[in-house]
Amino acid sequence: MTTVDSFAGSDEASRARREMVDKLVASGAITSGGVKRAFRSVPREAFMPEGTDLATAYNPNDAVAAKTDQHGRTVSSLSAPFIQAYMIEQAELAPGMSVLEIGSGGLNAALLAEVVGPGGRVVTVDIDPDITTNASAALDAAGYGSRVEVLLADAEHPIPGLGEVDAVIVTVGSWDIPPAWTDHLTPDGRLVVPLRMNNITRSVAFRRVGGHLESTSLVVCGFVPMQGDGEHHERIFELPDPHDGTVKLQFDVTPKDLSPLDGVLGKARTELRSGVDIPRGASFADLHLWFASFLPGFCRIAAGEGTELAEERRWFPFGAVADDGSFAYLAIGPTLDGTGDEFLARGWGEGDAGPAMVTQIQAWAAAGRPQPDSVAFWPNGSDHDFPQGAAVLEKRHGLVTISWPTTP
């Protein structure tokens, strides 16, 4: 049962919904008939914060903030339609299946209810009572209240009475994979999770292979971070800028000694060319995950107002530090012949950070600018059989490996 007409019920809302779905199909985010029907059926406007216009509700590429904290930071959001579609497709759902959603806004649960149909089961949980209250109200109003069970819980731990489900879909950024999630999965079930791997997030669809998890697909994404017992805080290191601003470096794996970075932004500027061009319109998001896998001292960067870096153009929030106190970040600039752009390593301090970044840019290009072959999760206590050359990231509940093609 759907109740589209009880909301905007208007030609305008129906048209916005159709146009959104057409765009998602054209982009490849929607590939199956069941997901397409779900997106055509669920009235997104019913789940939006008050005052949200239809253009915003049906923009296929943008999330909508559902709750902010006292500092104005988003702590809960309604995911962008494109990533909702990708993740539901990753879960490989079918009518009659059961699904646990971790991170509840109501909207995604309604989509899941449409995909699994009246014979399926959808349970959505969140740690925030404001979110679960709003989700329940929206689901009731949209006609999905009897088809979705909303629970207040910290999903780091097992959900009492849930039993096994065919899929677990996590809609918050997770640094780890707790045992509770896989314990709730049927033997051939799917886990879809936005997994943070050394500051870089991918929506990873996992299946069981023996005693560990292997990816079946990866999608570029970004989510607000997990709260509760599964929350993880990266270390933030602040570099004072000579102009009284601050550049913040965020580390997942913190170098042993950051004291050599003191005063680095007052040192001589550096720039190294990689000789690796950037084809117009080409995505290089996989370079960021390559950095997260292999670049020593890798970090994310945020430049405060008034800093030299903030005033610069054509740079990306990814960098690296070296033990010698040098700091480099990824940028792009014109090639020497002026016919295009190439990757640059800009920074401060004459040291190893810039050369290390250029080396990894060139290695990624020499390998054919690859996407990762796979991501695997090895729970604590499992037998490890890591792929040759894989990056290994340590987590609380196990180890993550990222495998890449070994030849161009």
mmCIF file of C-alpha atoms in Angstrom:
data_model
loop_
_atom_site.group_PDB
_atom_site.id
_atom_site.type_symbol
_atom_site.label_atom_id
_atom_site.label_comp_id
_atom_site.label_asym_id
_atom_site.label_seq_id
_atom_site.Cartn_x
_atom_site.Cartn_y
_atom_site.Cartn_z
ATOM 1 C CA MET A 1 0.000 0.000 0.000
ATOM 2 C CA THR A 2 1.297 3.450 -0.889
ATOM 3 C CA THR A 3 -0.207 6.805 -0.116
ATOM 4 C CA VAL A 4 1.483 9.169 -2.527
ATOM 5 C CA ASP A 5 -1.680 11.146 -3.145
ATOM 6 C CA SER A 6 -2.187 11.843 0.550
ATOM 7 C CA PHE A 7 0.878 14.065 0.530
ATOM 8 C CA ALA A 8 1.740 16.400 -2.238
ATOM 9 C CA GLY A 9 -0.815 14.371 -4.121
ATOM 10 C CA SER A 10 -0.145 17.021 -6.661
ATOM 11 C CA ASP A 11 0.985 16.721 -10.211
ATOM 12 C CA GLU A 12 4.074 18.669 -9.172
ATOM 13 C CA ALA A 13 5.148 16.078 -6.572
ATOM 14 C CA SER A 14 4.418 13.162 -8.877
ATOM 15 C CA ARG A 15 6.382 14.816 -11.652
ATOM 16 C CA ALA A 16 9.333 15.507 -9.325
ATOM 17 C CA ARG A 17 9.294 11.858 -8.239
ATOM 18 C CA ARG A 18 9.272 10.550 -11.806
ATOM 19 C CA GLU A 19 12.058 12.895 -12.863
ATOM 20 C CA MET A 20 14.201 11.846 -9.915
ATOM 21 C CA VAL A 21 13.727 8.161 -10.700
ATOM 22 C CA ASP A 22 14.530 8.716 -14.368
ATOM 23 C CA LYS A 23 17.805 10.373 -13.373
ATOM 24 C CA LEU A 24 18.694 7.579 -10.980
ATOM 25 C CA VAL A 25 18.046 4.975 -13.654
ATOM 26 C CA ALA A 26 20.079 6.907 -16.222
ATOM 27 C CA SER A 27 23.027 7.230 -13.809
ATOM 28 C CA GLY A 28 23.021 3.521 -12.976
ATOM 29 C CA ALA A 29 22.070 4.009 -9.327
ATOM 30 C CA ILE A 30 18.831 2.084 -9.930
ATOM 31 C CA THR A 31 19.223 -1.145 -11.879
ATOM 32 C CA SER A 32 16.343 -3.375 -10.748
ATOM 33 C CA GLY A 33 12.613 -3.185 -11.193
ATOM 34 C CA GLY A 34 11.880 -3.583 -7.493
ATOM 35 C CA VAL A 35 14.035 -0.621 -6.474
ATOM 36 C CA LYS A 36 12.624 1.468 -9.297
ATOM 37 C CA ARG A 37 9.054 0.756 -8.173
ATOM 38 C CA ALA A 38 9.949 1.609 -4.588
ATOM 39 C CA PHE A 39 11.379 4.995 -5.519
ATOM 40 C CA ARG A 40 8.341 5.716 -7.682
ATOM 41 C CA SER A 41 6.030 4.814 -4.783
ATOM 42 C CA VAL A 42 7.436 6.408 -1.632
ATOM 43 C CA PRO A 43 6.547 10.102 -1.122
ATOM 44 C CA ARG A 44 9.884 11.541 -0.015
ATOM 45 C CA GLU A 45 8.226 14.812 0.982
ATOM 46 C CA ALA A 46 6.434 12.994 3.806
ATOM 47 C CA PHE A 47 9.736 12.341 5.568
ATOM 48 C CA MET A 48 11.385 15.719 5.115
ATOM 49 C CA PRO A 49 11.885 18.362 7.823
ATOM 50 C CA GLU A 50 9.128 20.926 7.886
ATOM 51 C CA GLY A 51 9.539 23.571 5.207
ATOM 52 C CA THR A 52 11.542 21.405 2.793
ATOM 53 C CA ASP A 53 10.537 22.189 -0.774
ATOM 54 C CA LEU A 54 9.966 19.567 -3.447
ATOM 55 C CA ALA A 55 13.103 20.512 -5.377
ATOM 56 C CA THR A 56 15.197 19.705 -2.323
ATOM 57 C CA ALA A 57 13.258 16.567 -1.424
ATOM 58 C CA TYR A 58 13.704 15.130 -4.914
ATOM 59 C CA ASN A 59 17.237 16.297 -5.694
ATOM 60 C CA PRO A 60 18.885 12.958 -6.531
ATOM 61 C CA ASN A 61 22.351 14.006 -5.388
ATOM 62 C CA ASP A 62 21.964 15.742 -2.025
ATOM 63 C CA ALA A 63 21.273 14.625 1.526
ATOM 64 C CA VAL A 64 18.930 16.640 3.748
ATOM 65 C CA ALA A 65 19.900 17.412 7.345
ATOM 66 C CA ALA A 66 17.387 15.982 9.823
ATOM 67 C CA LYS A 67 19.057 17.073 13.072
ATOM 68 C CA THR A 68 21.999 19.291 14.040
ATOM 69 C CA ASP A 69 23.902 19.639 17.297
ATOM 70 C CA GLN A 70 24.545 22.777 19.323
ATOM 71 C CA HIS A 71 27.427 23.675 17.017
ATOM 72 C CA GLY A 72 25.331 23.400 13.882
ATOM 73 C CA ARG A 73 26.935 20.124 12.792
ATOM 74 C CA THR A 74 24.665 17.560 11.154
ATOM 75 C CA VAL A 75 24.223 14.512 13.405
ATOM 76 C CA SER A 76 21.437 12.858 11.420
ATOM 77 C CA SER A 77 20.406 13.212 7.804
ATOM 78 C CA LEU A 78 18.143 11.777 5.139
ATOM 79 C CA SER A 79 20.553 10.256 2.669
ATOM 80 C CA ALA A 80 20.738 11.432 -0.914
ATOM 81 C CA PRO A 81 18.512 9.383 -3.231
ATOM 82 C CA PHE A 82 21.458 8.157 -5.316
ATOM 83 C CA ILE A 83 23.227 6.533 -2.347
ATOM 84 C CA GLN A 84 19.970 5.110 -0.992
ATOM 85 C CA ALA A 85 19.401 3.484 -4.363
ATOM 86 C CA TYR A 86 22.954 2.163 -4.658
ATOM 87 C CA MET A 87 22.914 0.658 -1.179
ATOM 88 C CA ILE A 88 19.529 -1.012 -1.591
ATOM 89 C CA GLU A 89 20.747 -2.477 -4.881
ATOM 90 C CA GLN A 90 23.928 -3.639 -3.113
ATOM 91 C CA ALA A 91 21.801 -5.575 -0.604
ATOM 92 C CA GLU A 92 20.270 -7.699 -3.419
ATOM 93 C CA LEU A 93 16.846 -7.755 -1.767
ATOM 94 C CA ALA A 94 13.818 -9.642 -3.003
ATOM 95 C CA PRO A 95 10.156 -9.845 -1.960
ATOM 96 C CA GLY A 96 9.651 -11.691 1.303
ATOM 97 C CA MET A 97 13.112 -10.946 2.720
ATOM 98 C CA SER A 98 13.866 -9.500 6.147
ATOM 99 C CA VAL A 99 16.063 -6.409 6.661
ATOM 100 C CA LEU A 100 17.647 -4.650 9.623
ATOM 101 C CA GLU A 101 18.384 -0.976 9.009
ATOM 102 C CA ILE A 102 20.852 0.698 11.396
ATOM 103 C CA GLY A 103 20.330 4.459 11.434
ATOM 104 C CA SER A 104 16.717 5.454 11.100
ATOM 105 C CA GLY A 105 15.084 8.364 9.346
ATOM 106 C CA GLY A 106 11.974 6.539 8.171
ATOM 107 C CA LEU A 107 12.414 7.274 4.482
ATOM 108 C CA ASN A 108 14.914 4.527 3.699
ATOM 109 C CA ALA A 109 12.875 2.058 5.759
ATOM 110 C CA ALA A 110 9.800 2.871 3.653
ATOM 111 C CA LEU A 111 11.809 2.194 0.496
ATOM 112 C CA LEU A 112 12.964 -1.122 1.959
ATOM 113 C CA ALA A 113 9.383 -2.022 2.847
ATOM 114 C CA GLU A 114 8.341 -1.466 -0.758
ATOM 115 C CA VAL A 115 11.201 -3.639 -2.061
ATOM 116 C CA VAL A 116 10.592 -6.617 0.263
ATOM 117 C CA GLY A 117 6.821 -6.271 -0.057
ATOM 118 C CA PRO A 118 3.991 -7.150 2.360
ATOM 119 C CA GLY A 119 5.528 -10.574 3.023
ATOM 120 C CA GLY A 120 8.855 -9.110 4.086
ATOM 121 C CA ARG A 121 10.048 -7.617 7.346
ATOM 122 C CA VAL A 122 11.815 -4.312 7.984
ATOM 123 C CA VAL A 123 13.237 -3.322 11.374
ATOM 124 C CA THR A 124 14.927 0.066 11.710
ATOM 125 C CA VAL A 125 16.900 1.123 14.788
ATOM 126 C CA ASP A 126 18.518 4.326 15.989
ATOM 127 C CA ILE A 127 20.255 5.439 19.158
ATOM 128 C CA ASP A 128 18.579 8.870 19.189
ATOM 129 C CA PRO A 129 15.012 9.005 20.581
ATOM 130 C CA ASP A 130 14.261 12.171 18.605
ATOM 131 C CA ILE A 131 15.068 10.340 15.381
ATOM 132 C CA THR A 132 13.036 7.233 16.185
ATOM 133 C CA THR A 133 10.055 9.348 17.308
ATOM 134 C CA ASN A 134 10.114 11.363 14.084
ATOM 135 C CA ALA A 135 10.641 8.257 11.965
ATOM 136 C CA SER A 136 7.668 6.491 13.552
ATOM 137 C CA ALA A 137 5.412 9.500 13.025
ATOM 138 C CA ALA A 138 6.435 9.903 9.384
ATOM 139 C CA LEU A 139 6.048 6.188 8.645
ATOM 140 C CA ASP A 140 2.580 6.176 10.209
ATOM 141 C CA ALA A 141 1.519 9.236 8.261
ATOM 142 C CA ALA A 142 2.831 7.803 4.992
ATOM 143 C CA GLY A 143 1.066 4.489 5.488
ATOM 144 C CA TYR A 144 4.083 2.346 6.405
ATOM 145 C CA GLY A 145 3.597 2.179 10.160
ATOM 146 C CA SER A 146 2.360 -1.419 10.086
ATOM 147 C CA ARG A 147 5.168 -2.532 7.758
ATOM 148 C CA VAL A 148 8.201 -1.118 9.560
ATOM 149 C CA GLU A 149 9.197 -1.760 13.170
ATOM 150 C CA VAL A 150 11.059 1.201 14.699
ATOM 151 C CA LEU A 151 13.296 0.515 17.702
ATOM 152 C CA LEU A 152 15.395 2.691 19.983
ATOM 153 C CA ALA A 153 18.674 0.831 20.419
ATOM 154 C CA ASP A 154 22.453 1.032 20.155
ATOM 155 C CA ALA A 155 23.113 -1.381 17.300
ATOM 156 C CA GLU A 156 26.690 -1.934 18.424
ATOM 157 C CA HIS A 157 25.016 -4.663 20.483
ATOM 158 C CA PRO A 158 22.571 -7.442 19.516
ATOM 159 C CA ILE A 159 18.940 -6.400 19.057
ATOM 160 C CA PRO A 160 16.792 -8.431 21.518
ATOM 161 C CA GLY A 161 14.236 -10.621 19.793
ATOM 162 C CA LEU A 162 15.387 -9.764 16.262
ATOM 163 C CA GLY A 163 16.813 -13.137 15.252
ATOM 164 C CA GLU A 164 18.370 -13.574 11.813
ATOM 165 C CA VAL A 165 17.715 -11.317 8.838
ATOM 166 C CA ASP A 166 18.581 -11.571 5.169
ATOM 167 C CA ALA A 167 20.303 -8.186 5.078
ATOM 168 C CA VAL A 168 21.743 -5.570 7.401
ATOM 169 C CA ILE A 169 21.969 -2.092 5.898
ATOM 170 C CA VAL A 170 23.886 0.533 7.872
ATOM 171 C CA THR A 171 23.096 4.157 7.061
ATOM 172 C CA VAL A 172 25.656 5.855 9.291
ATOM 173 C CA GLY A 173 29.402 6.027 8.795
ATOM 174 C CA SER A 174 31.006 3.126 10.641
ATOM 175 C CA TRP A 175 34.673 2.747 11.534
ATOM 176 C CA ASP A 176 34.252 -0.916 12.461
ATOM 177 C CA ILE A 177 32.043 -3.985 12.062
ATOM 178 C CA PRO A 178 30.796 -5.275 15.428
ATOM 179 C CA PRO A 179 29.950 -8.981 15.809
ATOM 180 C CA ALA A 180 26.280 -8.172 16.454
ATOM 181 C CA TRP A 181 25.750 -7.262 12.809
ATOM 182 C CA THR A 182 27.012 -10.520 11.369
ATOM 183 C CA ASP A 183 25.414 -12.524 14.191
ATOM 184 C CA HIS A 184 22.027 -11.238 12.983
ATOM 185 C CA LEU A 185 22.728 -12.285 9.378
ATOM 186 C CA THR A 186 21.587 -15.510 7.785
ATOM 187 C CA PRO A 187 24.506 -17.586 6.455
ATOM 188 C CA ASP A 188 24.053 -16.201 2.947
ATOM 189 C CA GLY A 189 22.932 -12.726 4.008
ATOM 190 C CA ARG A 190 24.342 -9.374 2.908
ATOM 191 C CA LEU A 191 25.843 -6.629 5.049
ATOM 192 C CA VAL A 192 25.942 -3.166 3.435
ATOM 193 C CA VAL A 193 27.917 -0.619 5.432
ATOM 194 C CA PRO A 194 29.537 2.789 4.806
ATOM 195 C CA LEU A 195 32.935 1.701 6.113
ATOM 196 C CA ARG A 196 35.528 4.296 7.085
ATOM 197 C CA MET A 197 38.962 3.077 6.042
ATOM 198 C CA ASN A 198 41.744 5.406 7.164
ATOM 199 C CA ASN A 199 39.490 8.466 6.745
ATOM 200 C CA ILE A 200 38.012 7.354 3.387
ATOM 201 C CA THR A 201 34.461 5.938 3.227
ATOM 202 C CA ARG A 202 32.980 3.425 0.830
ATOM 203 C CA SER A 203 29.609 1.715 0.954
ATOM 204 C CA VAL A 204 30.726 -1.909 0.974
ATOM 205 C CA ALA A 205 28.432 -4.856 0.355
ATOM 206 C CA PHE A 206 29.810 -7.896 2.177
ATOM 207 C CA ARG A 207 29.033 -11.603 2.053
ATOM 208 C CA ARG A 208 30.443 -14.402 4.185
ATOM 209 C CA VAL A 209 33.345 -16.435 2.828
ATOM 210 C CA GLY A 210 34.423 -18.985 5.402
ATOM 211 C CA GLY A 211 35.169 -17.164 8.624
ATOM 212 C CA HIS A 212 35.476 -13.664 7.164
ATOM 213 C CA LEU A 213 33.603 -11.158 4.970
ATOM 214 C CA GLU A 214 34.398 -10.391 1.318
ATOM 215 C CA SER A 215 33.077 -7.435 -0.633
ATOM 216 C CA THR A 216 30.791 -7.862 -3.617
ATOM 217 C CA SER A 217 30.650 -4.158 -4.509
ATOM 218 C CA LEU A 218 31.934 -0.754 -3.392
ATOM 219 C CA VAL A 219 30.348 2.675 -3.876
ATOM 220 C CA VAL A 220 31.808 6.102 -3.099
ATOM 221 C CA CYS A 221 29.789 7.765 -0.351
ATOM 222 C CA GLY A 222 29.842 9.934 2.755
ATOM 223 C CA PHE A 223 27.763 9.618 5.941
ATOM 224 C CA VAL A 224 27.519 11.240 9.346
ATOM 225 C CA PRO A 225 29.556 9.170 11.827
ATOM 226 C CA MET A 226 28.254 6.476 14.127
ATOM 227 C CA GLN A 227 27.211 7.428 17.669
ATOM 228 C CA GLY A 228 27.116 5.335 20.810
ATOM 229 C CA ASP A 229 29.446 2.497 21.758
ATOM 230 C CA GLY A 230 30.570 2.107 18.138
ATOM 231 C CA GLU A 231 31.686 5.726 17.857
ATOM 232 C CA HIS A 232 35.295 6.327 16.882
ATOM 233 C CA HIS A 233 37.199 9.582 17.153
ATOM 234 C CA GLU A 234 40.103 10.281 14.838
ATOM 235 C CA ARG A 235 42.891 12.411 16.271
ATOM 236 C CA ILE A 236 42.900 16.066 15.277
ATOM 237 C CA PHE A 237 46.236 17.931 15.124
ATOM 238 C CA GLU A 238 46.125 21.703 14.659
ATOM 239 C CA LEU A 239 48.809 23.568 12.734
ATOM 240 C CA PRO A 240 48.907 27.317 13.445
ATOM 241 C CA ASP A 241 49.154 29.463 10.338
ATOM 242 C CA PRO A 242 51.413 32.550 10.396
ATOM 243 C CA HIS A 243 48.314 34.613 9.526
ATOM 244 C CA ASP A 244 46.598 33.522 12.781
ATOM 245 C CA GLY A 245 44.464 30.830 11.188
ATOM 246 C CA THR A 246 44.562 27.077 11.779
ATOM 247 C CA VAL A 247 44.912 24.056 9.517
ATOM 248 C CA LYS A 248 43.514 20.866 11.056
ATOM 249 C CA LEU A 249 44.915 17.445 10.219
ATOM 250 C CA GLN A 250 42.721 14.434 10.992
ATOM 251 C CA PHE A 251 44.473 11.096 11.444
ATOM 252 C CA ASP A 252 43.077 7.605 11.729
ATOM 253 C CA VAL A 253 46.542 6.138 12.193
ATOM 254 C CA THR A 254 48.527 8.802 14.056
ATOM 255 C CA PRO A 255 52.269 9.122 13.413
ATOM 256 C CA LYS A 256 54.313 8.413 16.524
ATOM 257 C CA ASP A 257 55.639 11.950 16.887
ATOM 258 C CA LEU A 258 53.955 15.030 15.455
ATOM 259 C CA SER A 259 56.191 17.543 17.208
ATOM 260 C CA PRO A 260 58.398 18.038 14.107
ATOM 261 C CA LEU A 261 55.337 19.662 12.451
ATOM 262 C CA ASP A 262 55.470 22.606 14.851
ATOM 263 C CA GLY A 263 55.875 25.751 12.773
ATOM 264 C CA VAL A 264 55.751 23.892 9.452
ATOM 265 C CA LEU A 265 53.311 26.388 7.887
ATOM 266 C CA GLY A 266 55.934 29.069 8.359
ATOM 267 C CA LYS A 267 58.509 27.162 6.326
ATOM 268 C CA ALA A 268 59.192 27.496 2.596
ATOM 269 C CA ARG A 269 56.407 26.417 0.255
ATOM 270 C CA THR A 270 57.044 23.371 -1.908
ATOM 271 C CA GLU A 271 55.489 22.021 -5.100
ATOM 272 C CA LEU A 272 56.266 18.798 -6.887
ATOM 273 C CA ARG A 273 54.821 17.721 -10.228
ATOM 274 C CA SER A 274 53.704 14.151 -10.661
ATOM 275 C CA GLY A 275 53.550 14.083 -14.456
ATOM 276 C CA VAL A 276 50.183 12.289 -14.097
ATOM 277 C CA ASP A 277 47.483 14.019 -16.075
ATOM 278 C CA ILE A 278 43.817 14.323 -15.179
ATOM 279 C CA PRO A 279 41.446 13.601 -18.081
ATOM 280 C CA ARG A 280 38.599 16.083 -18.196
ATOM 281 C CA GLY A 281 35.538 14.788 -16.372
ATOM 282 C CA ALA A 282 37.303 11.685 -15.049
ATOM 283 C CA SER A 283 36.793 10.621 -11.430
ATOM 284 C CA PHE A 284 39.880 10.040 -9.332
ATOM 285 C CA ALA A 285 38.152 9.124 -6.072
ATOM 286 C CA ASP A 286 39.986 5.800 -6.116
ATOM 287 C CA LEU A 287 43.281 7.681 -5.759
ATOM 288 C CA HIS A 288 42.080 8.831 -2.329
ATOM 289 C CA LEU A 289 41.511 5.218 -1.227
ATOM 290 C CA TRP A 290 44.915 4.308 -2.705
ATOM 291 C CA PHE A 291 46.437 7.010 -0.491
ATOM 292 C CA ALA A 292 44.544 5.621 2.500
ATOM 293 C CA SER A 293 46.008 2.209 1.709
ATOM 294 C CA PHE A 294 49.638 3.052 0.975
ATOM 295 C CA LEU A 295 50.604 6.679 1.700
ATOM 296 C CA PRO A 296 52.555 7.013 4.979
ATOM 297 C CA GLY A 297 51.242 9.706 7.304
ATOM 298 C CA PHE A 298 47.971 10.021 5.381
ATOM 299 C CA CYS A 299 45.419 12.476 6.787
ATOM 300 C CA ARG A 300 42.390 14.577 5.960
ATOM 301 C CA ILE A 301 42.764 18.357 5.964
ATOM 302 C CA ALA A 302 40.498 21.229 6.949
ATOM 303 C CA ALA A 303 41.762 24.777 6.422
ATOM 304 C CA GLY A 304 40.328 27.513 8.619
ATOM 305 C CA GLU A 305 39.437 30.974 7.383
ATOM 306 C CA GLY A 306 42.366 33.274 6.847
ATOM 307 C CA THR A 307 44.899 30.538 6.224
ATOM 308 C CA GLU A 308 46.992 30.517 3.079
ATOM 309 C CA LEU A 309 45.627 27.099 2.200
ATOM 310 C CA ALA A 310 41.990 28.176 2.524
ATOM 311 C CA GLU A 311 42.576 30.975 0.043
ATOM 312 C CA GLU A 312 44.125 28.611 -2.480
ATOM 313 C CA ARG A 313 42.071 27.001 -5.226
ATOM 314 C CA ARG A 314 42.124 23.539 -6.796
ATOM 315 C CA TRP A 315 43.275 21.474 -3.865
ATOM 316 C CA PHE A 316 41.707 18.484 -2.119
ATOM 317 C CA PRO A 317 41.372 17.714 1.591
ATOM 318 C CA PHE A 318 43.907 14.882 1.576
ATOM 319 C CA GLY A 319 47.498 15.108 2.666
ATOM 320 C CA ALA A 320 50.441 13.432 4.340
ATOM 321 C CA VAL A 321 53.052 14.224 6.943
ATOM 322 C CA ALA A 322 56.554 12.831 7.271
ATOM 323 C CA ASP A 323 58.727 12.194 10.305
ATOM 324 C CA ASP A 324 61.063 14.976 9.165
ATOM 325 C CA GLY A 325 58.350 17.578 9.754
ATOM 326 C CA SER A 326 57.290 18.162 6.151
ATOM 327 C CA PHE A 327 53.633 18.309 5.094
ATOM 328 C CA ALA A 328 52.110 17.861 1.627
ATOM 329 C CA TYR A 329 48.608 17.938 0.204
ATOM 330 C CA LEU A 330 46.993 16.894 -3.073
ATOM 331 C CA ALA A 331 46.400 19.640 -5.636
ATOM 332 C CA ILE A 332 46.010 20.039 -9.372
ATOM 333 C CA GLY A 333 47.507 22.556 -11.743
ATOM 334 C CA PRO A 334 48.208 23.127 -15.436
ATOM 335 C CA THR A 335 50.560 20.780 -17.226
ATOM 336 C CA LEU A 336 53.815 22.270 -18.443
ATOM 337 C CA ASP A 337 52.516 22.471 -22.010
ATOM 338 C CA GLY A 338 49.268 24.094 -20.846
ATOM 339 C CA THR A 339 47.043 21.536 -22.552
ATOM 340 C CA GLY A 340 45.469 20.104 -19.426
ATOM 341 C CA ASP A 341 45.904 19.500 -15.708
ATOM 342 C CA GLU A 342 48.130 17.236 -13.651
ATOM 343 C CA PHE A 343 48.346 16.138 -10.024
ATOM 344 C CA LEU A 344 50.642 18.114 -7.760
ATOM 345 C CA ALA A 345 51.985 17.630 -4.249
ATOM 346 C CA ARG A 346 52.095 21.039 -2.619
ATOM 347 C CA GLY A 347 53.092 21.743 0.935
ATOM 348 C CA TRP A 348 55.590 23.126 3.378
ATOM 349 C CA GLY A 349 59.009 21.932 4.444
ATOM 350 C CA GLU A 350 61.744 20.343 2.345
ATOM 351 C CA GLY A 351 61.323 16.695 3.258
ATOM 352 C CA ASP A 352 59.788 13.354 2.425
ATOM 353 C CA ALA A 353 56.063 14.181 2.492
ATOM 354 C CA GLY A 354 55.856 15.619 -1.040
ATOM 355 C CA PRO A 355 58.030 12.947 -2.704
ATOM 356 C CA ALA A 356 56.058 10.200 -0.922
ATOM 357 C CA MET A 357 52.785 11.603 -2.253
ATOM 358 C CA VAL A 358 54.133 11.908 -5.799
ATOM 359 C CA THR A 359 55.436 8.341 -5.619
ATOM 360 C CA GLN A 360 51.956 7.047 -4.765
ATOM 361 C CA ILE A 361 50.266 9.163 -7.453
ATOM 362 C CA GLN A 362 52.642 7.700 -10.007
ATOM 363 C CA ALA A 363 52.223 4.163 -8.664
ATOM 364 C CA TRP A 364 48.443 4.463 -8.923
ATOM 365 C CA ALA A 365 48.738 5.730 -12.495
ATOM 366 C CA ALA A 366 51.216 2.990 -13.428
ATOM 367 C CA ALA A 367 48.790 0.379 -12.109
ATOM 368 C CA GLY A 368 46.183 1.680 -14.555
ATOM 369 C CA ARG A 369 44.359 4.072 -12.188
ATOM 370 C CA PRO A 370 42.591 1.075 -10.694
ATOM 371 C CA GLN A 371 39.643 0.618 -8.472
ATOM 372 C CA PRO A 372 40.248 -1.730 -5.528
ATOM 373 C CA ASP A 373 39.708 -5.385 -6.317
ATOM 374 C CA SER A 374 38.043 -6.064 -2.999
ATOM 375 C CA VAL A 375 37.684 -5.166 0.650
ATOM 376 C CA ALA A 376 37.601 -7.889 3.286
ATOM 377 C CA PHE A 377 36.919 -7.949 7.013
ATOM 378 C CA TRP A 378 38.627 -10.532 9.219
ATOM 379 C CA PRO A 379 36.965 -10.745 12.675
ATOM 380 C CA ASN A 380 39.122 -11.125 15.739
ATOM 381 C CA GLY A 381 39.955 -14.785 16.182
ATOM 382 C CA SER A 382 39.462 -15.731 12.530
ATOM 383 C CA ASP A 383 42.168 -17.394 10.455
ATOM 384 C CA HIS A 384 43.941 -14.813 8.321
ATOM 385 C CA ASP A 385 44.749 -15.474 4.697
ATOM 386 C CA PHE A 386 45.422 -11.964 3.453
ATOM 387 C CA PRO A 387 45.676 -11.330 -0.294
ATOM 388 C CA GLN A 388 49.233 -10.630 -1.407
ATOM 389 C CA GLY A 389 50.070 -6.924 -1.325
ATOM 390 C CA ALA A 390 46.830 -5.911 0.394
ATOM 391 C CA ALA A 391 46.725 -2.934 2.734
ATOM 392 C CA VAL A 392 45.840 -4.003 6.271
ATOM 393 C CA LEU A 393 43.934 -1.672 8.606
ATOM 394 C CA GLU A 394 43.498 -2.529 12.269
ATOM 395 C CA LYS A 395 40.041 -2.169 13.817
ATOM 396 C CA ARG A 396 38.657 -2.905 17.263
ATOM 397 C CA HIS A 397 36.709 -5.982 16.167
ATOM 398 C CA GLY A 398 39.051 -7.233 13.469
ATOM 399 C CA LEU A 399 41.178 -6.305 10.474
ATOM 400 C CA VAL A 400 40.205 -4.752 7.140
ATOM 401 C CA THR A 401 42.181 -5.549 4.011
ATOM 402 C CA ILE A 402 42.033 -3.534 0.778
ATOM 403 C CA SER A 403 43.254 -5.407 -2.294
ATOM 404 C CA TRP A 404 44.360 -3.727 -5.508
ATOM 405 C CA PRO A 405 45.352 -4.989 -8.941
ATOM 406 C CA THR A 406 49.055 -5.753 -8.926
ATOM 407 C CA THR A 407 49.729 -4.995 -12.595
ATOM 408 C CA PRO A 408 48.760 -2.081 -14.874
#
